[in-house]
């Protein structure tokens, strides 16, 4: 795959930037990418340390969705950040990234799957806002299985889950991360609270959008109190239907959520499907006072044409400060250098979707000098 951009262009994407107190070498962010490469028990090892160290030229790396507690685990070999071994494992990863570049900062995405989980994987009946079963099959240690009905979270479950997010954030800082990203996107637990089809509650956590945003707000507030708002980011995916989500009233949700989050002042908001031609983009940009990370979500054609350069530049011009790319970083450990120099990009190999344990399709994408 080649792309058409001229060699050695210097554009806004490669300019240094600030993220709160952090100085970033460039405006390119590695988006969180689940790859199921932790050991059994959710402990990151050498394989993951090598993977992230290979990508240490990104201005910011947001490490993959990581569970804040046992019940929040989605799939086998997803890393956690709630045990001593997991904290020590992540410490080896952040050390490896620091040793590789010294200029790349890392945030860890905290992801609770909610109804996206299975007792054979986590050892627990999944928790969710309401008893609305996940409509798809899930990968488990015994292969693909249908989802079980989740248990509706009690007031006590809600309080303890919020506390688990705060504890996980403290653990992440101890493991050497500059901060954490609260995952309120893509159909996971926080998004399940936001969306009408998965939140059927009639108490103060359900009903109108002002109630459905409360769980995300409480998690973000608790995490910000635990480690400081300058170490906290939040990911949202307005309108997204992945993992069986139907928000119902997208505009109301984000009109309520974004300004409320802005009052807590996390350092960034990370917007999936960021599209400056949608009215929601400018509404969010206006309501959000902090740094905006835009993840454009590239079509095959856009990825092939220029790796997302044009979409990224446009988003910077429309008010985003940082641009997150997922599959580009997956297939190109040295994506920043390739985009900067106009070098060809590696082809995304089909096995990337298999989520298998091992080097293949993970750490064996060639670097430019060797490619
Ligand atoms: C293999 C894979 C794993 C992903 N894992 C996560 C994840 O753990 N957390 C998350 O918020 N998004 C996850 N995503 C979504 C990406 O962060 C990103 O939004 C998506 O790939 C679109 O960006 P792109 O067009 O640059 O790839 C994943 C995507 C892929 C392809």
CSV table of C-alpha atoms and ligand atoms in Angstrom, one decimal:
chain,number,residue,atom,x,y,z
A,1,UNK,CA,0.0,0.0,0.0
A,2,UNK,CA,1.4,3.4,-0.9
A,3,UNK,CA,0.0,6.8,-0.3
A,4,UNK,CA,0.1,9.8,-2.4
A,5,UNK,CA,1.3,12.5,0.0
A,6,UNK,CA,4.6,14.1,-0.8
A,7,UNK,CA,7.8,13.2,1.0
A,8,UNK,CA,8.9,15.2,4.1
A,9,UNK,CA,5.9,17.4,4.6
A,10,UNK,CA,5.8,19.1,7.9
A,11,UNK,CA,2.2,19.7,8.9
A,12,UNK,CA,0.3,20.4,12.1
A,13,UNK,CA,0.2,16.7,12.9
A,14,UNK,CA,3.9,16.6,13.6
A,15,UNK,CA,4.1,19.8,15.6
A,16,UNK,CA,4.6,19.4,19.4
A,17,UNK,CA,1.6,19.9,21.6
A,18,UNK,CA,0.7,20.2,25.2
A,19,UNK,CA,-1.7,17.9,27.1
A,20,UNK,CA,-2.2,19.6,30.4
A,21,UNK,CA,1.2,19.4,32.1
A,22,UNK,CA,2.7,17.0,29.5
A,23,UNK,CA,4.7,18.1,26.5
A,24,UNK,CA,3.9,15.8,23.5
A,25,UNK,CA,6.4,15.3,20.6
A,26,UNK,CA,3.6,15.3,18.0
A,27,UNK,CA,-0.2,15.4,17.7
A,28,UNK,CA,-0.6,11.7,16.8
A,29,UNK,CA,-2.2,9.5,19.4
A,30,UNK,CA,-2.2,5.7,19.3
A,31,UNK,CA,-5.9,4.8,19.9
A,32,UNK,CA,-6.7,2.0,22.4
A,33,UNK,CA,-6.5,-1.4,20.7
A,34,UNK,CA,-7.6,-4.6,22.4
A,35,UNK,CA,-5.4,-7.4,21.3
A,36,UNK,CA,-5.9,-10.1,24.0
A,37,UNK,CA,-2.2,-10.6,24.5
A,38,UNK,CA,-2.1,-10.6,28.4
A,39,UNK,CA,-1.3,-13.8,30.2
A,40,UNK,CA,-4.1,-15.8,31.9
A,41,UNK,CA,-4.9,-13.6,34.9
A,42,UNK,CA,-4.7,-10.4,32.9
A,43,UNK,CA,-1.0,-9.7,33.4
A,44,UNK,CA,0.9,-7.9,30.7
A,45,UNK,CA,4.2,-9.5,29.8
A,46,UNK,CA,7.1,-9.1,27.4
A,47,UNK,CA,5.0,-9.5,24.3
A,48,UNK,CA,3.0,-6.4,25.3
A,49,UNK,CA,6.0,-4.4,26.5
A,50,UNK,CA,7.7,-5.0,23.0
A,51,UNK,CA,4.5,-4.0,21.2
A,52,UNK,CA,4.1,-0.7,22.9
A,53,UNK,CA,7.8,0.1,22.9
A,54,UNK,CA,7.8,-0.4,19.1
A,55,UNK,CA,5.2,2.4,18.9
A,56,UNK,CA,6.9,4.8,21.2
A,57,UNK,CA,7.1,7.5,18.6
A,58,UNK,CA,3.4,8.4,19.0
A,59,UNK,CA,3.0,11.7,20.9
A,60,UNK,CA,0.6,9.8,23.2
A,61,UNK,CA,-0.2,6.1,23.5
A,62,UNK,CA,-3.6,5.2,25.0
A,63,UNK,CA,-3.0,1.6,26.0
A,64,UNK,CA,-5.8,-0.9,25.4
A,65,UNK,CA,-9.1,-1.4,27.3
A,66,UNK,CA,-8.1,-2.8,30.7
A,67,UNK,CA,-10.4,-4.0,33.4
A,68,UNK,CA,-10.7,-2.2,36.7
A,69,UNK,CA,-12.2,-5.3,38.5
A,70,UNK,CA,-12.7,-9.0,37.8
A,71,UNK,CA,-16.4,-8.7,36.8
A,72,UNK,CA,-15.7,-6.1,34.2
A,73,UNK,CA,-13.6,-8.4,32.0
A,74,UNK,CA,-14.9,-8.7,28.5
A,75,UNK,CA,-12.8,-11.4,26.8
A,76,UNK,CA,-10.0,-13.9,27.6
A,77,UNK,CA,-6.5,-12.5,28.0
A,78,UNK,CA,-7.7,-8.9,28.4
A,79,UNK,CA,-5.3,-7.1,30.8
A,80,UNK,CA,-6.5,-5.9,34.2
A,81,UNK,CA,-5.2,-3.3,36.6
A,82,UNK,CA,-6.6,-4.5,39.9
A,83,UNK,CA,-4.0,-7.0,41.2
A,84,UNK,CA,-0.4,-6.6,42.3
A,85,UNK,CA,0.8,-8.8,39.4
A,86,UNK,CA,-1.1,-6.7,36.9
A,87,UNK,CA,0.3,-3.5,38.2
A,88,UNK,CA,3.9,-4.9,38.1
A,89,UNK,CA,3.2,-6.2,34.5
A,90,UNK,CA,2.1,-2.8,33.3
A,91,UNK,CA,5.1,-1.2,35.0
A,92,UNK,CA,7.3,-3.3,32.7
A,93,UNK,CA,5.3,-2.0,29.8
A,94,UNK,CA,5.6,1.7,30.7
A,95,UNK,CA,9.3,1.2,31.5
A,96,UNK,CA,9.9,-0.3,28.1
A,97,UNK,CA,8.1,2.6,26.4
A,98,UNK,CA,10.2,5.1,28.4
A,99,UNK,CA,13.4,3.3,27.5
A,100,UNK,CA,12.5,3.2,23.8
A,101,UNK,CA,11.8,6.9,23.4
A,102,UNK,CA,11.6,9.0,26.6
A,103,UNK,CA,9.2,11.3,24.7
A,104,UNK,CA,6.0,9.3,24.4
A,105,UNK,CA,3.5,9.5,27.2
A,106,UNK,CA,1.1,6.7,28.1
A,107,UNK,CA,-2.5,6.8,29.3
A,108,UNK,CA,-4.3,3.5,30.2
A,109,UNK,CA,-7.9,3.0,29.1
A,110,UNK,CA,-10.1,1.7,31.9
A,111,UNK,CA,-12.8,-0.5,30.4
A,112,UNK,CA,-15.6,-2.3,32.2
A,113,UNK,CA,-17.5,-4.5,29.8
A,114,UNK,CA,-20.8,-4.5,31.7
A,115,UNK,CA,-23.1,-6.9,29.8
A,116,UNK,CA,-20.2,-7.6,27.3
A,117,UNK,CA,-18.7,-10.5,29.4
A,118,UNK,CA,-19.2,-14.1,30.3
A,119,UNK,CA,-19.0,-16.1,33.5
A,120,UNK,CA,-16.6,-18.6,31.8
A,121,UNK,CA,-14.2,-15.7,31.2
A,122,UNK,CA,-14.6,-13.5,34.3
A,123,UNK,CA,-15.9,-16.0,36.9
A,124,UNK,CA,-18.9,-13.7,37.4
A,125,UNK,CA,-22.4,-13.0,36.1
A,126,UNK,CA,-21.9,-9.8,34.2
A,127,UNK,CA,-23.3,-6.6,35.7
A,128,UNK,CA,-25.3,-4.1,33.7
A,129,UNK,CA,-27.6,-1.1,34.2
A,130,UNK,CA,-30.6,-3.4,33.3
A,131,UNK,CA,-31.3,-7.0,32.4
A,132,UNK,CA,-30.8,-6.6,28.7
A,133,UNK,CA,-28.8,-9.5,27.3
A,134,UNK,CA,-25.9,-8.8,24.9
A,135,UNK,CA,-27.2,-9.8,21.5
A,136,UNK,CA,-24.0,-11.3,20.1
A,137,UNK,CA,-21.8,-14.3,20.8
A,138,UNK,CA,-18.7,-13.8,22.9
A,139,UNK,CA,-15.3,-15.3,22.7
A,140,UNK,CA,-14.7,-17.3,26.0
A,141,UNK,CA,-12.0,-19.8,27.1
A,142,UNK,CA,-14.3,-22.5,25.7
A,143,UNK,CA,-14.8,-20.8,22.3
A,144,UNK,CA,-17.7,-18.6,21.1
A,145,UNK,CA,-20.8,-18.7,23.3
A,146,UNK,CA,-24.1,-16.9,23.6
A,147,UNK,CA,-24.3,-14.2,26.2
A,148,UNK,CA,-26.0,-14.8,29.6
A,149,UNK,CA,-28.5,-12.3,31.0
A,150,UNK,CA,-26.6,-9.7,33.1
A,151,UNK,CA,-27.6,-8.9,36.6
A,152,UNK,CA,-29.0,-5.4,37.2
A,153,UNK,CA,-26.6,-3.3,39.3
A,154,UNK,CA,-27.9,-2.4,42.7
A,155,UNK,CA,-27.1,1.0,44.3
A,156,UNK,CA,-24.3,-0.8,46.2
A,157,UNK,CA,-22.9,-2.3,42.9
A,158,UNK,CA,-22.9,1.1,41.4
A,159,UNK,CA,-21.0,2.6,44.4
A,160,UNK,CA,-18.4,-0.2,44.5
A,161,UNK,CA,-17.8,-0.1,40.7
A,162,UNK,CA,-17.2,3.7,40.9
A,163,UNK,CA,-14.7,3.0,43.7
A,164,UNK,CA,-13.0,0.2,41.6
A,165,UNK,CA,-12.5,2.7,38.8
A,166,UNK,CA,-10.8,5.1,41.3
A,167,UNK,CA,-8.6,2.4,42.7
A,168,UNK,CA,-7.7,1.2,39.2
A,169,UNK,CA,-6.7,4.8,38.3
A,170,UNK,CA,-4.4,4.9,41.3
A,171,UNK,CA,-2.9,1.6,40.3
A,172,UNK,CA,-2.3,2.9,36.8
A,173,UNK,CA,-0.4,5.9,38.1
A,174,UNK,CA,1.6,3.5,40.3
A,175,UNK,CA,2.4,1.4,37.2
A,176,UNK,CA,3.9,4.5,35.5
A,177,UNK,CA,1.1,5.8,33.4
A,178,UNK,CA,0.7,9.6,33.0
A,179,UNK,CA,-3.0,9.1,33.4
A,180,UNK,CA,-6.1,7.0,32.5
A,181,UNK,CA,-8.8,7.2,29.9
A,182,UNK,CA,-12.3,6.4,31.2
A,183,UNK,CA,-14.0,4.3,28.5
A,184,UNK,CA,-17.6,5.6,28.1
A,185,UNK,CA,-17.8,4.5,24.4
A,186,UNK,CA,-18.4,1.6,22.1
A,187,UNK,CA,-21.1,-0.2,24.1
A,188,UNK,CA,-19.2,-0.9,27.3
A,189,UNK,CA,-20.7,-0.5,30.8
A,190,UNK,CA,-20.6,3.4,30.9
A,191,UNK,CA,-22.1,3.6,27.4
A,192,UNK,CA,-24.8,1.0,28.5
A,193,UNK,CA,-25.8,3.5,31.2
A,194,UNK,CA,-26.0,6.3,28.6
A,195,UNK,CA,-28.0,4.4,26.0
A,196,UNK,CA,-31.8,4.0,26.2
A,197,UNK,CA,-31.9,0.4,24.9
A,198,UNK,CA,-29.6,-0.9,27.6
A,199,UNK,CA,-30.6,1.4,30.5
A,200,UNK,CA,-34.3,0.7,31.4
A,201,UNK,CA,-33.9,1.8,35.0
A,202,UNK,CA,-36.6,3.8,36.7
A,203,UNK,CA,-34.4,5.1,39.6
A,204,UNK,CA,-32.1,8.1,39.6
A,205,UNK,CA,-29.6,6.3,37.2
A,206,UNK,CA,-32.1,5.8,34.4
A,207,UNK,CA,-34.9,7.6,32.6
A,208,UNK,CA,-34.1,11.0,31.1
A,209,UNK,CA,-30.7,11.7,29.6
A,210,UNK,CA,-29.8,13.8,32.7
A,211,UNK,CA,-30.1,10.6,34.8
A,212,UNK,CA,-28.4,8.3,32.3
A,213,UNK,CA,-25.2,10.4,32.2
A,214,UNK,CA,-24.9,10.2,36.0
A,215,UNK,CA,-22.9,7.0,36.1
A,216,UNK,CA,-20.2,8.2,33.6
A,217,UNK,CA,-20.1,11.5,35.5
A,218,UNK,CA,-19.7,9.8,38.9
A,219,UNK,CA,-16.9,7.5,37.6
A,220,UNK,CA,-15.0,10.5,36.0
A,221,UNK,CA,-15.5,12.5,39.2
A,222,UNK,CA,-14.2,9.7,41.4
A,223,UNK,CA,-11.2,9.0,39.1
A,224,UNK,CA,-10.4,12.8,39.0
A,225,UNK,CA,-10.5,13.0,42.8
A,226,UNK,CA,-8.2,10.0,43.0
A,227,UNK,CA,-5.4,11.0,40.7
A,228,UNK,CA,-6.2,14.6,39.7
A,229,UNK,CA,-8.2,15.8,36.6
A,230,UNK,CA,-5.1,16.6,34.7
A,231,UNK,CA,-4.4,12.8,34.6
A,232,UNK,CA,-7.9,11.9,33.3
A,233,UNK,CA,-9.3,11.6,29.8
A,234,UNK,CA,-12.8,10.4,28.7
A,235,UNK,CA,-13.7,8.5,25.5
A,236,UNK,CA,-17.1,8.9,24.0
A,237,UNK,CA,-18.7,7.6,20.8
A,238,UNK,CA,-21.9,9.5,20.1
A,239,UNK,CA,-24.3,7.7,17.8
A,240,UNK,CA,-22.2,4.5,17.8
A,241,UNK,CA,-24.1,1.2,17.5
A,242,UNK,CA,-21.3,-1.2,18.1
A,243,UNK,CA,-22.0,-3.9,20.7
A,244,UNK,CA,-25.7,-3.6,20.3
A,245,UNK,CA,-26.1,0.0,21.5
A,246,UNK,CA,-29.0,2.2,20.5
A,247,UNK,CA,-28.6,5.5,22.3
A,248,UNK,CA,-32.0,6.8,21.3
A,249,UNK,CA,-31.5,10.4,22.0
A,250,UNK,CA,-27.9,11.0,21.1
A,251,UNK,CA,-28.1,14.8,21.0
A,252,UNK,CA,-29.7,15.1,24.5
A,253,UNK,CA,-27.2,12.7,26.0
A,254,UNK,CA,-24.1,14.6,24.8
A,255,UNK,CA,-25.6,18.0,25.3
A,256,UNK,CA,-26.0,17.0,29.0
A,257,UNK,CA,-22.8,15.0,29.4
A,258,UNK,CA,-20.1,17.1,27.8
A,259,UNK,CA,-20.7,20.4,29.8
A,260,UNK,CA,-21.0,18.4,33.0
A,261,UNK,CA,-17.7,16.7,32.3
A,262,UNK,CA,-16.2,20.0,31.4
A,263,UNK,CA,-17.0,21.2,35.0
A,264,UNK,CA,-14.9,18.3,36.4
A,265,UNK,CA,-12.1,19.4,33.9
A,266,UNK,CA,-10.5,16.1,32.8
A,267,UNK,CA,-7.5,16.9,30.6
A,268,UNK,CA,-9.0,15.5,27.4
A,269,UNK,CA,-12.2,14.3,25.7
A,270,UNK,CA,-11.6,11.6,23.1
A,271,UNK,CA,-14.2,11.6,20.4
A,272,UNK,CA,-14.7,8.5,18.2
A,273,UNK,CA,-16.1,9.0,14.7
A,274,UNK,CA,-15.1,12.7,14.9
A,275,UNK,CA,-16.6,14.3,11.8
A,276,UNK,CA,-16.5,18.1,11.4
A,277,UNK,CA,-19.3,17.9,8.9
A,278,UNK,CA,-21.7,16.7,11.6
A,279,UNK,CA,-23.4,19.4,13.8
A,280,UNK,CA,-22.6,17.3,16.9
A,281,UNK,CA,-18.9,17.9,16.3
A,282,UNK,CA,-19.1,21.7,16.6
A,283,UNK,CA,-21.5,21.4,19.5
A,284,UNK,CA,-19.1,19.2,21.4
A,285,UNK,CA,-16.1,21.4,20.5
A,286,UNK,CA,-18.0,24.4,21.8
A,287,UNK,CA,-19.1,22.7,25.0
A,288,UNK,CA,-15.7,21.1,25.7
A,289,UNK,CA,-13.1,23.5,27.2
A,290,UNK,CA,-10.2,21.1,27.4
A,291,UNK,CA,-8.1,19.2,24.8
A,292,UNK,CA,-10.1,17.4,22.2
A,293,UNK,CA,-8.7,14.2,20.7
A,294,UNK,CA,-10.4,13.3,17.5
A,295,UNK,CA,-10.5,9.7,16.2
A,296,UNK,CA,-11.7,10.0,12.6
A,297,UNK,CA,-12.3,6.2,12.0
A,298,UNK,CA,-11.0,5.8,8.5
A,299,UNK,CA,-12.6,4.0,5.5
A,300,UNK,CA,-10.4,1.5,3.7
A,301,UNK,CA,-9.9,4.0,0.9
A,302,UNK,CA,-8.9,6.8,3.2
A,303,UNK,CA,-6.4,4.6,5.0
A,304,UNK,CA,-5.0,3.5,1.7
A,305,UNK,CA,-4.8,7.0,0.2
A,306,UNK,CA,-2.9,8.8,2.9
A,307,UNK,CA,-3.1,6.9,6.2
A,308,UNK,CA,-5.6,9.5,7.6
A,309,UNK,CA,-3.4,12.6,7.0
A,310,UNK,CA,-6.1,14.7,5.2
A,311,UNK,CA,-8.8,13.8,7.8
A,312,UNK,CA,-6.4,14.5,10.6
A,313,UNK,CA,-5.4,17.9,9.2
A,314,UNK,CA,-9.0,18.9,8.6
A,315,UNK,CA,-9.9,18.0,12.2
A,316,UNK,CA,-7.0,20.0,13.5
A,317,UNK,CA,-8.2,23.0,11.4
A,318,UNK,CA,-11.7,22.5,12.9
A,319,UNK,CA,-10.6,22.7,16.5
A,320,UNK,CA,-9.3,19.2,17.5
A,321,UNK,CA,-5.8,19.4,19.2
A,322,UNK,CA,-4.8,15.7,18.8
A,323,UNK,CA,-5.6,13.0,16.3
A,324,UNK,CA,-6.0,9.4,17.3
A,325,UNK,CA,-5.4,6.5,14.8
A,326,UNK,CA,-6.0,2.9,15.6
A,327,UNK,CA,-5.4,0.4,12.7
A,328,UNK,CA,-2.6,2.6,11.3
A,329,UNK,CA,-0.6,2.2,14.5
A,330,UNK,CA,-1.6,-1.5,14.7
A,331,UNK,CA,0.1,-2.2,11.3
A,332,UNK,CA,2.8,0.4,11.4
A,333,UNK,CA,5.0,0.5,14.5
A,334,UNK,CA,6.7,3.6,13.1
A,335,UNK,CA,3.5,5.2,11.7
A,336,UNK,CA,4.6,8.7,12.7
A,337,UNK,CA,7.8,8.5,10.6
A,338,UNK,CA,6.0,6.9,7.7
A,339,UNK,CA,3.4,9.6,7.6
A,340,UNK,CA,6.0,12.3,8.0
A,341,UNK,CA,8.2,11.0,5.2
A,342,UNK,CA,5.4,9.8,2.9
A,343,UNK,CA,6.8,6.3,3.0
A,344,UNK,CA,4.5,3.4,2.1
A,345,UNK,CA,2.3,1.9,4.9
A,346,UNK,CA,2.2,-1.7,5.8
A,347,UNK,CA,-1.0,-3.6,4.9
A,348,UNK,CA,-3.2,-4.5,7.8
A,349,UNK,CA,-3.0,-8.3,7.9
A,350,UNK,CA,-6.2,-10.3,8.3
A,351,UNK,CA,-5.1,-12.1,11.4
A,352,UNK,CA,-5.2,-8.9,13.4
A,353,UNK,CA,-8.9,-9.7,14.1
A,354,UNK,CA,-8.2,-13.1,15.5
A,355,UNK,CA,-7.2,-11.8,18.9
A,356,UNK,CA,-4.8,-14.8,19.3
A,357,UNK,CA,-2.0,-14.9,21.7
A,358,UNK,CA,1.4,-14.6,20.2
A,359,UNK,CA,3.8,-12.5,18.2
A,360,UNK,CA,2.1,-13.1,14.9
A,361,UNK,CA,0.1,-10.2,13.6
A,362,UNK,CA,1.2,-8.3,16.7
A,363,UNK,CA,4.9,-7.6,17.0
A,364,UNK,CA,6.0,-8.7,13.5
A,365,UNK,CA,4.9,-5.7,11.4
A,366,UNK,CA,8.1,-4.5,9.8
A,367,UNK,CA,9.8,-1.2,10.6
A,368,UNK,CA,10.6,1.2,7.8
A,369,UNK,CA,14.3,0.5,7.7
A,370,UNK,CA,13.6,-3.2,7.5
A,371,UNK,CA,10.4,-3.0,5.4
B,1,LIG,C1,-8.3,-4.5,16.9
B,1,LIG,C2,-9.1,-3.4,17.5
B,1,LIG,C3,-9.2,-3.3,18.9
B,1,LIG,C4,-9.8,-2.2,19.5
B,1,LIG,N1,-9.9,-2.1,20.9
B,1,LIG,C5,-10.4,-1.0,21.4
B,1,LIG,C6,-10.4,-0.7,22.8
B,1,LIG,O1,-9.8,-1.5,23.6
B,1,LIG,N2,-10.9,0.4,23.3
B,1,LIG,C7,-11.6,1.3,22.5
B,1,LIG,O2,-12.1,2.3,23.0
B,1,LIG,N3,-11.6,1.1,21.2
B,1,LIG,C8,-11.0,0.1,20.6
B,1,LIG,N4,-11.0,-0.1,19.2
B,1,LIG,C9,-11.4,1.1,18.4
B,1,LIG,C10,-10.2,1.9,18.0
B,1,LIG,O3,-9.7,2.6,19.2
B,1,LIG,C11,-10.5,3.0,17.0
B,1,LIG,O4,-11.6,3.8,17.5
B,1,LIG,C12,-10.9,2.4,15.6
B,1,LIG,O5,-10.0,1.4,15.2
B,1,LIG,C13,-11.1,3.4,14.5
B,1,LIG,O6,-9.9,4.1,14.3
B,1,LIG,P1,-9.0,3.8,13.0
B,1,LIG,O7,-9.8,4.1,11.8
B,1,LIG,O8,-7.8,4.7,13.1
B,1,LIG,O9,-8.6,2.4,13.1
B,1,LIG,C14,-10.4,-1.2,18.7
B,1,LIG,C15,-10.3,-1.3,17.3
B,1,LIG,C16,-9.6,-2.4,16.7
B,1,LIG,C17,-9.5,-2.5,15.2
